[in-house]
Coordinates of C-alpha atoms in Angstrom, one line a residue:
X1 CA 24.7 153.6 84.9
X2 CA 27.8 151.6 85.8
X3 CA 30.2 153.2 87.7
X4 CA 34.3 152.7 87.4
X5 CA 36.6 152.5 90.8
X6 CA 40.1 152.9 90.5
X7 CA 41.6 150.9 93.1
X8 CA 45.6 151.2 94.2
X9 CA 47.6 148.3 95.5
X10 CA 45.0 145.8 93.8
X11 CA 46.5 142.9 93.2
X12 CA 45.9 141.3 97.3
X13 CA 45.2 142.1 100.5
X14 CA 42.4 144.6 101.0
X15 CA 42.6 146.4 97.6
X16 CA 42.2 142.5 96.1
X17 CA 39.0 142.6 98.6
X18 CA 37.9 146.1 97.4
X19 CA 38.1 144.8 93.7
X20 CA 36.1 141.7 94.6
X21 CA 33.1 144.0 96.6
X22 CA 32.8 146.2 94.1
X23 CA 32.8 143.7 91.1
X24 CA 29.9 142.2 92.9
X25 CA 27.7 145.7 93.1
X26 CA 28.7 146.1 89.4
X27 CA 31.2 148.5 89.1
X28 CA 33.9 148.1 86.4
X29 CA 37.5 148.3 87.5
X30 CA 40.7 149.6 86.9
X31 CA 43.4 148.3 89.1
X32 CA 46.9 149.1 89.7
X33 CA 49.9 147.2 91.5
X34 CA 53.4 146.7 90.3
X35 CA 52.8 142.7 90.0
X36 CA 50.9 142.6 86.4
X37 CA 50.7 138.5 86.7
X38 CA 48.7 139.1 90.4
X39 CA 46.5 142.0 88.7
X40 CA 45.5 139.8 85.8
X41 CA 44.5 136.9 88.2
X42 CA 42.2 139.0 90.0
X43 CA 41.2 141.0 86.7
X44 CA 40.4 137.2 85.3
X45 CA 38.5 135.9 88.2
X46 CA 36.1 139.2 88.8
X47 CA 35.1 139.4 84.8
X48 CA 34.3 136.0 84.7
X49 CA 32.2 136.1 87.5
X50 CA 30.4 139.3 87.5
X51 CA 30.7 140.3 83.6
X52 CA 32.3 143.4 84.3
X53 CA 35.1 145.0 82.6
X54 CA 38.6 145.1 84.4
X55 CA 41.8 146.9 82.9
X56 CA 44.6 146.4 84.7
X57 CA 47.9 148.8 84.8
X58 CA 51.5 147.7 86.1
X59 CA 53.0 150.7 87.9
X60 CA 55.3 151.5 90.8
X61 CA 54.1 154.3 92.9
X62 CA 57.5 154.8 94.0
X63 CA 59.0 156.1 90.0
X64 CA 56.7 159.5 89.6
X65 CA 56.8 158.9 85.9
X66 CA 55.0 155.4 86.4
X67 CA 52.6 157.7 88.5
X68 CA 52.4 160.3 84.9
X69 CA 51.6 157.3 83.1
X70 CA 49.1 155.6 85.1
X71 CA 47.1 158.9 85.0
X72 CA 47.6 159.5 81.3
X73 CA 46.7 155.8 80.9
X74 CA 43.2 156.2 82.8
X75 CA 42.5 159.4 80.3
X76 CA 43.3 158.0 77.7
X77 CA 41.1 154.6 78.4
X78 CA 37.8 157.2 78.9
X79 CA 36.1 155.5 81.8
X80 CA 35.2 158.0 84.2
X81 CA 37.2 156.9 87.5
X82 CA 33.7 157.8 90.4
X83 CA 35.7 156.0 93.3
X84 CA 39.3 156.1 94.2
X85 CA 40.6 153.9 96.7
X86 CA 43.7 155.0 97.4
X87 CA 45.0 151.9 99.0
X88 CA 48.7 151.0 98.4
X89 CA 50.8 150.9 100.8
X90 CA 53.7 149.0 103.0
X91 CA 55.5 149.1 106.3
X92 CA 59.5 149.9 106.5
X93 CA 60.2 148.3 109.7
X94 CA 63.0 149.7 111.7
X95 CA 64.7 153.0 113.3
X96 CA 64.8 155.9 111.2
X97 CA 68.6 156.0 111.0
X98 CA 68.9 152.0 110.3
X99 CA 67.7 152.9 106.8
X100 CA 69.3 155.2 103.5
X101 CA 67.2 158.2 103.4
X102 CA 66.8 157.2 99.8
X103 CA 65.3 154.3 101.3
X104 CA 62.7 156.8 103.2
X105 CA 62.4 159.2 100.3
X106 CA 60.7 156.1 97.9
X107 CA 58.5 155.5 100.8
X108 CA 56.7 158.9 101.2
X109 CA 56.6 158.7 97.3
X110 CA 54.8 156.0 97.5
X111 CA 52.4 156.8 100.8
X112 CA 51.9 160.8 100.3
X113 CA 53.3 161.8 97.3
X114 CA 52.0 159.4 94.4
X115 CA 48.5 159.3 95.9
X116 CA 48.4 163.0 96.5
X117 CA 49.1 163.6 92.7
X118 CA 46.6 160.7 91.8
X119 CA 43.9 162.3 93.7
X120 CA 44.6 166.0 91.9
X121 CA 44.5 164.1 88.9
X122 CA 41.5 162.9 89.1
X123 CA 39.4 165.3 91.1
X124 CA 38.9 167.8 88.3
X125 CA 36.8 165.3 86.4
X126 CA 34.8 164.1 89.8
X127 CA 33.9 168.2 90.7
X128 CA 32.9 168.7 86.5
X129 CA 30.4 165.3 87.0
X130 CA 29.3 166.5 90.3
X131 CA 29.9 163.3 91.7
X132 CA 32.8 161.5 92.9
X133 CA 34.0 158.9 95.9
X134 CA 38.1 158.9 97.3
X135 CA 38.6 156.3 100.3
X136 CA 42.0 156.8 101.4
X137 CA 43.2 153.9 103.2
X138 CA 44.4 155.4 106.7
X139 CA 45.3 153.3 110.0
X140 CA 44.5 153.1 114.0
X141 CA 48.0 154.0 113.7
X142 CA 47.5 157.5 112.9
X143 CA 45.5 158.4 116.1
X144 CA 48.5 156.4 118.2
X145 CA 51.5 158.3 119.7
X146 CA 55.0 157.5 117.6
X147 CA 56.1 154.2 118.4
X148 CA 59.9 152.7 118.6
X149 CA 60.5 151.6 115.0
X150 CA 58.5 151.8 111.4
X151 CA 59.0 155.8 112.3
X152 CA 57.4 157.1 109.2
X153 CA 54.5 154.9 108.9
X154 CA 51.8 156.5 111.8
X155 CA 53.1 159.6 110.5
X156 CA 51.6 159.0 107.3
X157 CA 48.6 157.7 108.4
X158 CA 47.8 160.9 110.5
X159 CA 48.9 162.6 107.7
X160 CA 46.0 160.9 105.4
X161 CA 43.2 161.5 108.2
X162 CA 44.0 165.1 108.3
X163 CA 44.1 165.7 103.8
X164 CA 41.2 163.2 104.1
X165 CA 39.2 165.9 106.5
X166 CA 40.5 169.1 104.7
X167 CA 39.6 167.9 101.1
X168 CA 36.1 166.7 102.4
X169 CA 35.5 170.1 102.6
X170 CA 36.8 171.3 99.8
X171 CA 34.5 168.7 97.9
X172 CA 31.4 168.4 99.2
X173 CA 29.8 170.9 97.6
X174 CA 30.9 169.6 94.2
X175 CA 29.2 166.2 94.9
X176 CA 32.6 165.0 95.8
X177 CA 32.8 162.5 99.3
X178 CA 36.0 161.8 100.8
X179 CA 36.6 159.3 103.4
X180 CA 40.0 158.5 105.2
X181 CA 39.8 154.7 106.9
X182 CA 40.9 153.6 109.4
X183 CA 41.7 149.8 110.1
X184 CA 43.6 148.0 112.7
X185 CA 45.3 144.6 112.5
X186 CA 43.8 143.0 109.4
X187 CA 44.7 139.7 108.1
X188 CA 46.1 139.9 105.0
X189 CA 49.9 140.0 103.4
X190 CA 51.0 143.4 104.8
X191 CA 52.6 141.8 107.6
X192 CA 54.0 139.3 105.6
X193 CA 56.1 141.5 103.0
X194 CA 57.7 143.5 106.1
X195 CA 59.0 140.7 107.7
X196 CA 57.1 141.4 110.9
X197 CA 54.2 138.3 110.8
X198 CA 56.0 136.2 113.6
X199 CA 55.7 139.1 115.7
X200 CA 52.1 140.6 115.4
X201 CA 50.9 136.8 115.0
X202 CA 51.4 136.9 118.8
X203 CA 48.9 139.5 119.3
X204 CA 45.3 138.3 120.8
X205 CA 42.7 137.4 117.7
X206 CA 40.4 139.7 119.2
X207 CA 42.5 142.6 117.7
X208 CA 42.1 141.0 114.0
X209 CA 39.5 141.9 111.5
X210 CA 39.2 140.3 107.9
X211 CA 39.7 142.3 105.2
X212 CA 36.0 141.3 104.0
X213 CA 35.2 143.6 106.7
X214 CA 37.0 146.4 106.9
X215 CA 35.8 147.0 102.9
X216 CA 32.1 146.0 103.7
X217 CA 33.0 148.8 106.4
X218 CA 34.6 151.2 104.8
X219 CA 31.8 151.0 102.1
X220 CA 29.1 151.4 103.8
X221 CA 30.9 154.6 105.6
X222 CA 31.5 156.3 102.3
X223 CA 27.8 156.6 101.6
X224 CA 26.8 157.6 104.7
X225 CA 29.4 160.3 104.3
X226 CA 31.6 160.1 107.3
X227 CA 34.9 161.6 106.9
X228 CA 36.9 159.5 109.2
X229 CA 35.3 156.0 110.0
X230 CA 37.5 153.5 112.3
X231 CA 37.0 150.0 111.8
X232 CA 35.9 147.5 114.7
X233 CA 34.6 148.2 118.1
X234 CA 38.3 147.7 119.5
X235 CA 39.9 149.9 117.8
X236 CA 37.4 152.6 118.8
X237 CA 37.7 151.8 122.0
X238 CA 41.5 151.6 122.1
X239 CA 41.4 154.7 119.8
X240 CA 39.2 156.6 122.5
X241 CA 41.1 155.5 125.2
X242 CA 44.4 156.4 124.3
X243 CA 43.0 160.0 123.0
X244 CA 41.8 160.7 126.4
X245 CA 44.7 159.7 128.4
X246 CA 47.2 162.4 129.5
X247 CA 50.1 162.6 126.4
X248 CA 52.9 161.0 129.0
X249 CA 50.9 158.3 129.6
X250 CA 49.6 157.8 126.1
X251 CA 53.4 157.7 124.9
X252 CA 54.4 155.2 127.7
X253 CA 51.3 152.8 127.0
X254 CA 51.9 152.8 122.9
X255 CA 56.0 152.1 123.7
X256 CA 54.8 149.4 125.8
X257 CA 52.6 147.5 123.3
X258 CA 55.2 148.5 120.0
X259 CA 57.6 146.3 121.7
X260 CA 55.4 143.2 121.1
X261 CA 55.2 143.7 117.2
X262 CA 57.7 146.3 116.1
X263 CA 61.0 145.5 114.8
X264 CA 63.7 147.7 115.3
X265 CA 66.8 147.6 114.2
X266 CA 69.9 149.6 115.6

């Protein structure tokens, strides 16, 4: 039976790789960005290749009526969503107070808010199949202390590792797996629309993963249940390390290293 993913943030980076992977294992798609002209592309170039059907929806997680809509809009269409990949997402580099707090109220709408009400959309139809998938799209970043700039962005990342946990849980038993992931540095254009590329660009290579990877991954981590997965060998490493250190020196080493790719702004 083929299986529909719903897949957030679609339209490049690693939802664009999500779409591609799962296109190629036969899934259907429905995919979901504000940029309807980059969603079609990628809608175009997966159908075409795989025979698959791809619907696309324009919406901006950040207006909670495009949020309505994109729900009402998947109902309405009457493919059963099986994975969610909960993936959009951006950085807001900077101090806290360097920014409007209507600035940082648009931001958790779109990294807690809209995909909290996307995933209680959708779970009551994964529990009444007995069978569903959620990958939310986590970071390294929420196992770090707080850094010196981009102040709300570990925050929500810790925040998606810990929902990820506590509706694994409440799932399971209804056939229902729920994964929060964990990547690092990955090439693709995060970096880019945050204006910090010329700064994490001096960072080692080892650090970087491709996206291809982190997706084959994250995947592969889904079936084999695992709650929380982190991506790469270094990042597990780092991640252990810095877990295990006492707190002061955990905060001192993570200010250290923010300096080389966080921008601040006073």
């Amino acid at each position: 039976m083929t299986q529909t993913a719903l897949i957030t943030g679609a339209s490049a980076g690693i939802g664009a790789e999500f779409a591609r992977q799962l296109a190629a294992s036969g899934h259907d798609l429905i995919l979901t960005a504000r940029r309807l002209d980059r969603l079609q592309a990628v809608a175009n170039e997966l159908s075409s290749q795989h025979g698959i059907r791809v619907h696309c929806i324009a919406a901006d997680l950040a207006v909670p009526a495009d949020v309505e809509r994109l729900l009402a809009d998947v109902l309405q269409l009457g493919w059963p969503v099986d994975l969610f990949v909960q993936n959009a997402g951006y950085g807001l580099p900077g101090r806290f107070h360097s920014e409007p707090m209507a600035t940082h109220r648009q931001f958790i709408e779109v990294m807690m808010t809209s995909p909290l009400a996307l995933i209680h959309g959708l779970l009551p139809g994964m529990r009444a199949r007995g069978r569903g998938r959620i990958i939310n799209i986590a970071s390294l970043a929420g196992f770090m202390p707080g850094s010196d700039g981009h102040t709300l962005y570990g925050a929500c990342k810790a925040f998606w590792v810990k929902v990820s946990e506590s509706l694994s849980q409440e799932n399971r038993s209804h056939g229902v797996r729920v994964l929060a992931l964990c990547p690092g540095f990955t090439y693709s254009e995060f970096h880019d629309s945050n204006g910090s590329r010329p700064l994490v660009s001096k960072m080692p290579k080892w650090l970087w993963m491709q996206a291809k990877d982190v997706v084959r991954e994250g995947l592969k981590a889904i079936e084999q249940d695992r709650i929380v997965y982190i991506n790469g060998w270094h990042n597990r490493l780092i991640k252990a390390v810095v877990t295990t250190m006492p707190d002061r020196l955990a905060r001192a080493f993570s200010a250290r290293q923010s300096r080389r790719f966080r921008i601040t702004k006073d």
